[in-house]
PDB file of C-alpha atoms and ligand atoms in Angstrom:
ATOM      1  CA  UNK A 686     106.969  94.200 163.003  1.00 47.00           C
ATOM      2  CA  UNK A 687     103.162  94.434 161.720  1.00 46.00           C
ATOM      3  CA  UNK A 688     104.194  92.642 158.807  1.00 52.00           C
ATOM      4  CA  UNK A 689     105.888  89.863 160.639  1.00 56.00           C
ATOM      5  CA  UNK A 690     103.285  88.995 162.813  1.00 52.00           C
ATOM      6  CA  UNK A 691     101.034  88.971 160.198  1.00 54.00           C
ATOM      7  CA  UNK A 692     103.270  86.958 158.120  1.00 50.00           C
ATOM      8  CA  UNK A 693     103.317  84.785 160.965  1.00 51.00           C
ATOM      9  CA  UNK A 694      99.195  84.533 161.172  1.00 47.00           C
ATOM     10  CA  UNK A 695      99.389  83.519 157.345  1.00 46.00           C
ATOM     11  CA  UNK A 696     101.789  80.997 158.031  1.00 44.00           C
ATOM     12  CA  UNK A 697      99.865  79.458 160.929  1.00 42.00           C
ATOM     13  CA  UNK A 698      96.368  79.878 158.802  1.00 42.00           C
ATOM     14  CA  UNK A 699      98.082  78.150 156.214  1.00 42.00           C
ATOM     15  CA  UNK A 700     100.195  75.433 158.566  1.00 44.00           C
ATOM     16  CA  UNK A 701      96.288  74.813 160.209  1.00 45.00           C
ATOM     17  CA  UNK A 702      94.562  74.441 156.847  1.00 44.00           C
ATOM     18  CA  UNK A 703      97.443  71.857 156.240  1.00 43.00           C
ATOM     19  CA  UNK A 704      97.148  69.814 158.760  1.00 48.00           C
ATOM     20  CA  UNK A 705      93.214  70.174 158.752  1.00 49.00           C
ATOM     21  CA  UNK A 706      93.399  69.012 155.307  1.00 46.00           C
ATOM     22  CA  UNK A 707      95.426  65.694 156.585  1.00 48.00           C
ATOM     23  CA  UNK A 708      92.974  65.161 159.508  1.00 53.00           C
ATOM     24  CA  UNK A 709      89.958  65.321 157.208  1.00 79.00           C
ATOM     25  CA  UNK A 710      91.307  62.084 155.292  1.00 87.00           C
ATOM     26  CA  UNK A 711      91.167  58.959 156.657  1.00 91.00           C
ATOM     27  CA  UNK A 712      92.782  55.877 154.805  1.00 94.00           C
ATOM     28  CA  UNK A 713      91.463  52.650 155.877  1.00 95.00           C
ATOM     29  CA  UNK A 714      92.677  49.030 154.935  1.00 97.00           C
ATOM     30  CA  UNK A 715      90.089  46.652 155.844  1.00 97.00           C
ATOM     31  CA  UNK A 716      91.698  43.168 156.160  1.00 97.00           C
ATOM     32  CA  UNK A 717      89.468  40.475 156.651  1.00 96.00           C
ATOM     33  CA  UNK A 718      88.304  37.359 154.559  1.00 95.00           C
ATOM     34  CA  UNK A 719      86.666  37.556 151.200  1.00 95.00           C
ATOM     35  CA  UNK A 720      85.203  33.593 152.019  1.00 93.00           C
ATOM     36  CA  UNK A 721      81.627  34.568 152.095  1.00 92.00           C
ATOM     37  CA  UNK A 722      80.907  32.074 154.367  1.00 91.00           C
ATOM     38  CA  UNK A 723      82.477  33.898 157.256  1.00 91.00           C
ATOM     39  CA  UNK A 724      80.706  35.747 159.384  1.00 87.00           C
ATOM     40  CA  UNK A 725      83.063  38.503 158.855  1.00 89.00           C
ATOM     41  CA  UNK A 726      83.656  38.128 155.038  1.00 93.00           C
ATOM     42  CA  UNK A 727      84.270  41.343 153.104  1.00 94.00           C
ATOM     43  CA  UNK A 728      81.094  40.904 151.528  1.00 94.00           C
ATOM     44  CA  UNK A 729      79.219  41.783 154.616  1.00 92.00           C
ATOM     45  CA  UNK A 730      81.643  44.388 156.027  1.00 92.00           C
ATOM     46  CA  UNK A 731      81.432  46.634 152.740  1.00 93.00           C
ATOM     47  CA  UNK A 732      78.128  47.918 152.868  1.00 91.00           C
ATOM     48  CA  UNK A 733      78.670  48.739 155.911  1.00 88.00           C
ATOM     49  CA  UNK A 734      82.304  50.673 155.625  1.00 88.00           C
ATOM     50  CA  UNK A 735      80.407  52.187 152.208  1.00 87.00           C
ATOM     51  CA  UNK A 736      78.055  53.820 154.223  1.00 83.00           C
ATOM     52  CA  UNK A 737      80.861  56.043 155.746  1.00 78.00           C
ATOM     53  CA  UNK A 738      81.067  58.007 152.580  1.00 76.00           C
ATOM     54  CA  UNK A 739      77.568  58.856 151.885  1.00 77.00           C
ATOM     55  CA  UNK A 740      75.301  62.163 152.600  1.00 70.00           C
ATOM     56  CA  UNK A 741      73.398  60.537 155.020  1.00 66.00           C
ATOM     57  CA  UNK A 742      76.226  59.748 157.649  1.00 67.00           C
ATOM     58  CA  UNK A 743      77.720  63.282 156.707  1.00 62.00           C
ATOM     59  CA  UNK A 744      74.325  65.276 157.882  1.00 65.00           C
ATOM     60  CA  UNK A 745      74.283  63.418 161.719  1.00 65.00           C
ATOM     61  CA  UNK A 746      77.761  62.024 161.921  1.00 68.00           C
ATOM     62  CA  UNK A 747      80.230  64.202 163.940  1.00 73.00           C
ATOM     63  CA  UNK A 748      82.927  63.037 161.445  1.00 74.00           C
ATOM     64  CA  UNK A 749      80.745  64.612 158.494  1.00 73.00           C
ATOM     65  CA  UNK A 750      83.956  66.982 157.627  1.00 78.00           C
ATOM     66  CA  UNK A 751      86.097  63.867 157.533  1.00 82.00           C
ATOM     67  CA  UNK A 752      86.381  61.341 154.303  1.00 83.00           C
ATOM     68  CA  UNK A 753      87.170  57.986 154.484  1.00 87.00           C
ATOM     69  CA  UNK A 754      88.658  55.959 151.525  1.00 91.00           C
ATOM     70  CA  UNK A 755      88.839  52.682 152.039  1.00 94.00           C
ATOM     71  CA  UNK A 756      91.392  49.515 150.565  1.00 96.00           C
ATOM     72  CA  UNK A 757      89.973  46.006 151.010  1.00 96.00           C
ATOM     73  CA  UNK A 758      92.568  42.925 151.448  1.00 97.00           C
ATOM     74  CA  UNK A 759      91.678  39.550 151.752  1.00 97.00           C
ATOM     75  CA  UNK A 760      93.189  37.769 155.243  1.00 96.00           C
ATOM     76  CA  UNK A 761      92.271  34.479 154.104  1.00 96.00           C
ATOM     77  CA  UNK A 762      91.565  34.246 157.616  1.00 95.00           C
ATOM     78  CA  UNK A 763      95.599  33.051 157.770  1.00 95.00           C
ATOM     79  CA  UNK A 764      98.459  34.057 159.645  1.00 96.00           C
ATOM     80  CA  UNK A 765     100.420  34.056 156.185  1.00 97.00           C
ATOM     81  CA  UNK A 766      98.095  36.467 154.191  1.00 97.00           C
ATOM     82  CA  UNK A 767      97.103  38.956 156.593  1.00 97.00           C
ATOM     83  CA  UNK A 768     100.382  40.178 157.428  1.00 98.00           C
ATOM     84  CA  UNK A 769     101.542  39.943 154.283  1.00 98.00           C
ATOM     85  CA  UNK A 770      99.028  42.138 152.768  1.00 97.00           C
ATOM     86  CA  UNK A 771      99.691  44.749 155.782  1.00 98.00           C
ATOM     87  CA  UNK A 772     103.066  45.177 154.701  1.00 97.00           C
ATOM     88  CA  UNK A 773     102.238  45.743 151.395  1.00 97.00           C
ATOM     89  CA  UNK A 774      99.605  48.220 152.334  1.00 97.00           C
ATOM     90  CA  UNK A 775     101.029  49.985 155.397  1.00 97.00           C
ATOM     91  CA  UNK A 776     102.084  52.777 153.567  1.00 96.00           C
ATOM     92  CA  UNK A 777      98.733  53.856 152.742  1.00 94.00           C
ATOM     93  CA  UNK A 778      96.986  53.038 155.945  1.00 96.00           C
ATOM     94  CA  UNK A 779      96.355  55.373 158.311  1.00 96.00           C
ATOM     95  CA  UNK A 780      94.454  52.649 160.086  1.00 96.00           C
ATOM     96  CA  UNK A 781      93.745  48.771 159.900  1.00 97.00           C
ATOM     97  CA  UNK A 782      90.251  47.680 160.185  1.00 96.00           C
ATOM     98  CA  UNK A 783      90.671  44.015 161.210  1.00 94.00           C
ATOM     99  CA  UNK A 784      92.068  41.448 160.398  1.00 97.00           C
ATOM    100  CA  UNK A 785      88.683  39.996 162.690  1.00 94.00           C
ATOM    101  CA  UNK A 786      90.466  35.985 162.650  1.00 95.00           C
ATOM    102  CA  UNK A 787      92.546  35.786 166.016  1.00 95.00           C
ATOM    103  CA  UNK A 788      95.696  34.110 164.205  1.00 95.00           C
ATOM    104  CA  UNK A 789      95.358  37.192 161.302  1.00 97.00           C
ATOM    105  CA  UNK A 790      95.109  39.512 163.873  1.00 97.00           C
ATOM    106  CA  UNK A 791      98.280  38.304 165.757  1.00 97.00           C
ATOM    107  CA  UNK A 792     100.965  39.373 162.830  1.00 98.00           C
ATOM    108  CA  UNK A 793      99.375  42.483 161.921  1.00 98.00           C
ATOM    109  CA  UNK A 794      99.011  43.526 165.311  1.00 98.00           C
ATOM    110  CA  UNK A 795     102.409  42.490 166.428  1.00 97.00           C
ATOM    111  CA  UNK A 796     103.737  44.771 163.114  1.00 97.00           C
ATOM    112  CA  UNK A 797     101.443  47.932 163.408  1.00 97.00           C
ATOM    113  CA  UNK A 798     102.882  49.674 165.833  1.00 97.00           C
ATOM    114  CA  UNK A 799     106.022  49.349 164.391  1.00 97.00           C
ATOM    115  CA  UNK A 800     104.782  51.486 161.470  1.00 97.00           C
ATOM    116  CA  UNK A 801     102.463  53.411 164.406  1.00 96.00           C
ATOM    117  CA  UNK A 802      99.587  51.946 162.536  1.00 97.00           C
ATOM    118  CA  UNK A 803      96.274  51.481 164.888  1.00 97.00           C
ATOM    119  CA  UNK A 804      94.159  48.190 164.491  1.00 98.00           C
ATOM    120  CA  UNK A 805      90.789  48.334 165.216  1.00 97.00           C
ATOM    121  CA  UNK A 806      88.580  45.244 165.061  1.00 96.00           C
ATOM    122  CA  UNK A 807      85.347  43.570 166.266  1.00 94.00           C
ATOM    123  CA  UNK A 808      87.486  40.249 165.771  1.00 93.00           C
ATOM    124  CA  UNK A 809      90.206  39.151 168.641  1.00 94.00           C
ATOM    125  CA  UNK A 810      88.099  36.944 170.729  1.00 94.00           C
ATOM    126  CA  UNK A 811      91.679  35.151 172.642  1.00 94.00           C
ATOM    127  CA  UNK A 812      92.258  36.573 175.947  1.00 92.00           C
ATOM    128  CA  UNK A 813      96.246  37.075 174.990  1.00 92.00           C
ATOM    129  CA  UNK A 814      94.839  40.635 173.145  1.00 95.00           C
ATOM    130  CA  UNK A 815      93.309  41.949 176.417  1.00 92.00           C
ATOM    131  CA  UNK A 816      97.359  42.060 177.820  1.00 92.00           C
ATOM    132  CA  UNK A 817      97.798  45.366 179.337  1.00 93.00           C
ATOM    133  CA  UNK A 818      99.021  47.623 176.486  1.00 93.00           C
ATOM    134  CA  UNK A 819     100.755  49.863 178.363  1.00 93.00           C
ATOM    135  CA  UNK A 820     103.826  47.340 179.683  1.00 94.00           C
ATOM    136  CA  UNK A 821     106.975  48.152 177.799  1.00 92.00           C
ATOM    137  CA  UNK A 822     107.242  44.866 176.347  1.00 93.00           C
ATOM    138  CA  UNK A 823     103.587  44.857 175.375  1.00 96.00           C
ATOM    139  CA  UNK A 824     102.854  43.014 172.321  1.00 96.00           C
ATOM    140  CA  UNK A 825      99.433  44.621 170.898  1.00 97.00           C
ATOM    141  CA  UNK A 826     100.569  48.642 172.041  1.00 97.00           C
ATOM    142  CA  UNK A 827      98.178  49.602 169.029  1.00 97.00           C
ATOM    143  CA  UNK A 828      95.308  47.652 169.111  1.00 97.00           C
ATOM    144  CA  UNK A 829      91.657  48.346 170.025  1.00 97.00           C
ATOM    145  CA  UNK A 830      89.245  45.281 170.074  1.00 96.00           C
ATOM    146  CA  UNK A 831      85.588  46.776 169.820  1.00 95.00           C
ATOM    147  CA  UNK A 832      83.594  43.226 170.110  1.00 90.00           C
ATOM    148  CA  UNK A 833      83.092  40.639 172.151  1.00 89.00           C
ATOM    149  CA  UNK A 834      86.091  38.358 173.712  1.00 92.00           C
ATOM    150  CA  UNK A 835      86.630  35.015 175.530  1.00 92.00           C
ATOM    151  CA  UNK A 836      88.151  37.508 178.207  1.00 91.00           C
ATOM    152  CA  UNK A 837      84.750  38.513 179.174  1.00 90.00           C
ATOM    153  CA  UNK A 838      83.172  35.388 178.204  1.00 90.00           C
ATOM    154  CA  UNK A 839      85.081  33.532 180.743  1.00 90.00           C
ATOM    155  CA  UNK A 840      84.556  36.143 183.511  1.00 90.00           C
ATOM    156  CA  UNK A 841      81.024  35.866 183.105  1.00 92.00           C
ATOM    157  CA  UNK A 842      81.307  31.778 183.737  1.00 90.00           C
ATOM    158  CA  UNK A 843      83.815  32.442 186.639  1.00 89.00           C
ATOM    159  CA  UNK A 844      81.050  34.456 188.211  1.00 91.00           C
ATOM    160  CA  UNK A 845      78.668  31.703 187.802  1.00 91.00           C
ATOM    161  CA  UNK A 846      80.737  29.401 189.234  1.00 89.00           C
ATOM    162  CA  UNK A 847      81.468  31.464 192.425  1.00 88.00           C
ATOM    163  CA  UNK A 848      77.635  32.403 192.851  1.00 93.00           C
ATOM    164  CA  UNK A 849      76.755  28.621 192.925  1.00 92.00           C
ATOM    165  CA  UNK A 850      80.087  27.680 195.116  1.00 89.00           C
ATOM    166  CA  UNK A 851      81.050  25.013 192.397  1.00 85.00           C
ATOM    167  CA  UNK A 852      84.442  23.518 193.244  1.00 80.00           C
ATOM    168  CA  UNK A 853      85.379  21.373 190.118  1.00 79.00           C
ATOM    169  CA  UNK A 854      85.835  22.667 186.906  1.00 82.00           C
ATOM    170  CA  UNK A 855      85.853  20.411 183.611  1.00 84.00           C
ATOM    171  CA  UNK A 856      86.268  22.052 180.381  1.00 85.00           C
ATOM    172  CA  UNK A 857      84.739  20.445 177.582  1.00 86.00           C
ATOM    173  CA  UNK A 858      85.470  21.894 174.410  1.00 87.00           C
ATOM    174  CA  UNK A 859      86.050  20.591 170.614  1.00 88.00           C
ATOM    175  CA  UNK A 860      89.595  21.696 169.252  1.00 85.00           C
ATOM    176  CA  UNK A 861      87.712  22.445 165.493  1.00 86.00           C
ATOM    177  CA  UNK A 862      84.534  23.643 166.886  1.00 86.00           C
ATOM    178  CA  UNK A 863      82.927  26.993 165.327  1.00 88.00           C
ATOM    179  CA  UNK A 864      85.876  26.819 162.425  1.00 86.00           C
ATOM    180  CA  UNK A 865      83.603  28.081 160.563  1.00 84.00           C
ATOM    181  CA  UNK A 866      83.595  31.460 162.391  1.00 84.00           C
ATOM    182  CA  UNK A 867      87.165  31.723 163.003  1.00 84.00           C
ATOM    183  CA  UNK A 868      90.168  28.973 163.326  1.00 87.00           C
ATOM    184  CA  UNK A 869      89.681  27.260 166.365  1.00 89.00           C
ATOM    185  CA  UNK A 870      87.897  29.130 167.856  1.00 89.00           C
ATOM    186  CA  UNK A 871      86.576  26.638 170.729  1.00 90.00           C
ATOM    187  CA  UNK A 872      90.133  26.538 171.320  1.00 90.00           C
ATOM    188  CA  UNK A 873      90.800  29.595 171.981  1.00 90.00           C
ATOM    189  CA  UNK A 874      87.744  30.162 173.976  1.00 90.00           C
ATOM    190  CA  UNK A 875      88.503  27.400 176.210  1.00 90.00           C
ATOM    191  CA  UNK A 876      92.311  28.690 176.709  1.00 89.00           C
ATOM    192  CA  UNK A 877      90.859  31.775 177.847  1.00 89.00           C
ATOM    193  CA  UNK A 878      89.231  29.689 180.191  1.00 88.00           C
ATOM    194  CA  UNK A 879      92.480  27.887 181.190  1.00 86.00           C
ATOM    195  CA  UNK A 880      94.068  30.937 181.822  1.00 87.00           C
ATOM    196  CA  UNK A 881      91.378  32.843 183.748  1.00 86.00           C
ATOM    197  CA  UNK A 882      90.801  29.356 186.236  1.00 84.00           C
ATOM    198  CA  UNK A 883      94.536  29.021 186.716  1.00 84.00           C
ATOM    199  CA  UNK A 884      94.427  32.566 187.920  1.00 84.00           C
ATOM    200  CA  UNK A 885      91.977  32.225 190.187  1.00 80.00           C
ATOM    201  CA  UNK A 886      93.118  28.713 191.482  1.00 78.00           C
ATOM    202  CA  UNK A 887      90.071  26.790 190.558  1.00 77.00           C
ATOM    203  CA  UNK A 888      90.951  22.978 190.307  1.00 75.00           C
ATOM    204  CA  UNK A 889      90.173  22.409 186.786  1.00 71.00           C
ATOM    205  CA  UNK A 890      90.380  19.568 183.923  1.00 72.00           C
ATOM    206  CA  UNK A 891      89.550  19.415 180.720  1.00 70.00           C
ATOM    207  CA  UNK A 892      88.188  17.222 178.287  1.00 75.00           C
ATOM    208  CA  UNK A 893      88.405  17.548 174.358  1.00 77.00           C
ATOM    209  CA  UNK A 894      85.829  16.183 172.449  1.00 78.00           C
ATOM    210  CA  UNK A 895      86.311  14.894 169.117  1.00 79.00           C
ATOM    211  CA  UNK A 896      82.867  14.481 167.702  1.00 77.00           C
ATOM    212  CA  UNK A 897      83.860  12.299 164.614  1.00 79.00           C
ATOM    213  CA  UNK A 898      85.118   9.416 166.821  1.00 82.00           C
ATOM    214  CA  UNK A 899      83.312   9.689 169.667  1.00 82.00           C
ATOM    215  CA  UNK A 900      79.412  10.410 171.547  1.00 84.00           C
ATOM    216  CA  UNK A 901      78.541  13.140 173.721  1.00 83.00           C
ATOM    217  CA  UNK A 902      77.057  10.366 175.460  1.00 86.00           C
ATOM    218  CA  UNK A 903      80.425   8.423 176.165  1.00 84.00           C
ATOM    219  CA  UNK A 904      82.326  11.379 176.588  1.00 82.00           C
ATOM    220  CA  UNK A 905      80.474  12.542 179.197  1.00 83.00           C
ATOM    221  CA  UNK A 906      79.730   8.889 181.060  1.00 84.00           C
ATOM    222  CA  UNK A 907      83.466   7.610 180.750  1.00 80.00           C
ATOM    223  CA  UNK A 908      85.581  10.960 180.730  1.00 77.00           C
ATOM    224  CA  UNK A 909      83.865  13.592 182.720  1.00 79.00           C
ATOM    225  CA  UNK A 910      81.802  11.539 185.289  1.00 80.00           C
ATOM    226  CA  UNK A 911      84.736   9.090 185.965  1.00 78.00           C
ATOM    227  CA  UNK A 912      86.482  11.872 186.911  1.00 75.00           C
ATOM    228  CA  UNK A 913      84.683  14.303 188.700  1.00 75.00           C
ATOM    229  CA  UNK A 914      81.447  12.168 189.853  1.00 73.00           C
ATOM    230  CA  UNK A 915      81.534  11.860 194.038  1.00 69.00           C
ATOM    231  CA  UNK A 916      81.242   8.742 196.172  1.00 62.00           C
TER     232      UNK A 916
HETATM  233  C1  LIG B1274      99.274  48.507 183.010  1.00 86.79           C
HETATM  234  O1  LIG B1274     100.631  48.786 183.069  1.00 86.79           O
HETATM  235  C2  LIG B1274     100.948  50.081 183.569  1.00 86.79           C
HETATM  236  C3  LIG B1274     102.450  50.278 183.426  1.00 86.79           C
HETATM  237  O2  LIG B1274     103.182  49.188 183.900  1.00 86.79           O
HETATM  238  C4  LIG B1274     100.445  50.181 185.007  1.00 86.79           C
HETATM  239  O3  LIG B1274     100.718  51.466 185.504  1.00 86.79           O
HETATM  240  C5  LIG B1274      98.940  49.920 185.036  1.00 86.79           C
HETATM  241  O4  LIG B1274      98.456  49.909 186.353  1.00 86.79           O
HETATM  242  C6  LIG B1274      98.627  48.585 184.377  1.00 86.79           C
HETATM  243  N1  LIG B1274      97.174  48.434 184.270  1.00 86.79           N
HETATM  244  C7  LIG B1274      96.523  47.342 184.681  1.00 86.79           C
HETATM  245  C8  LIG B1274      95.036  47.347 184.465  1.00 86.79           C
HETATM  246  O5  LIG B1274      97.065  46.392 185.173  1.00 86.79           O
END
């Protein structure tokens, strides 16, 4: 009897050492462009993510008993790439880091909980990622944006709007604008804005600008003003 319980103690020191073992490693596949002219190229995220595994973070950090290694994958910043990469990596993720591009994000997202993979990013700025995640049908189950979105952008305006009683709405916005941060980007910032106005019924239009073939200066006289401008 004596010897079974303590056979049973050994087993659960042992079955507890196991499984601390497992917690204390943490494998990470950062997926995110190697372009270093993104703002979220792997050239700026990995001095960051390197700092994880060094003495300093291990003396403050309340993960100091927990190691991180860490596999980098280039996103391109594509919807092709990104997921592609995640499937060849899932096995030895425990978690995604990006992709940080919204139409990266979207496959490897849509796949990780299949594998019950979570995806943390800064990145996801479209307000289709902020769906409730606890729906049956919901499409992002396993992912955690950390940054800043277009959902909370476009709050913030809606609030403006209501403070100063506005009652027309025209979105201006350039399909290509900020590319250079993430694909369409403007786009996706002002279909946040679509969506959020639509909700709360606020007559709106909008206006793309295409500033190769045309002014501010027109756009705004013969588009906007035409438009919206009273008697
Ligand atoms: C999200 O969905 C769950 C399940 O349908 C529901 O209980 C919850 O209230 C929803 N949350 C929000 C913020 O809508």
């Amino acid at each position: 009897m004596v010897e079974d319980i303590s056979f049973r103690i050994l087993l659960l020191v042992l079955l507890m050492s196991r499984t601390d073992l497992k917690r204390q490693h943490v494998r990470i596949v950062l997926l995110g462009p190697s372009d270093r002219n993104r703002m979220f190229s792997l050239w700026h995220v990995r001095p960051v993510i390197q700092y994880l595994n060094t003495p300093l973070r291990h003396t403050h950090s309340v993960l100091r008993h927990v190691k991180f290694s860490v596999h980098y994958a280039d996103s391109h910043c594509n919807s092709k790439d990104a997921p592609i990469k995640a499937f060849e990596m899932h096995r030895q993720a425990d978690l995604f880091l990006g992709p940080t591009c919204d139409y990266s994000l979207a496959p490897v997202a849509r796949f990780a909980p299949v594998w019950n993979i979570p995806v943390v990013t800064p990145g996801g700025f479209a307000h289709d990622f902020g769906a409730n995640k606890s729906e049956e049908d919901a499409e992002y189950p396993t992912l955690t944006r950390v940054g800043l979105t277009f959902n909370s952008l476009t709050l913030l305006v809606l609030k403006l709007i209501e403070q100063f009683k506005w009652k027309k709405v025209t979105v201006v916005y350039d399909g290509k604008g900020h590319d250079d941060v993430a694909p369409r980007f403007c786009y996706l910032a002002a279909g946040a804005f679509m969506k959020y106005s639509k909700d709360h019924a606020l007559p709106h239009g909008f206006e793309i600008f295409h500033p190769t073939t045309e002014s501010v200066d027109n756009m705004l006289r013969e588009d906007v003003a035409a438009d919206n401008a009273s008697k």
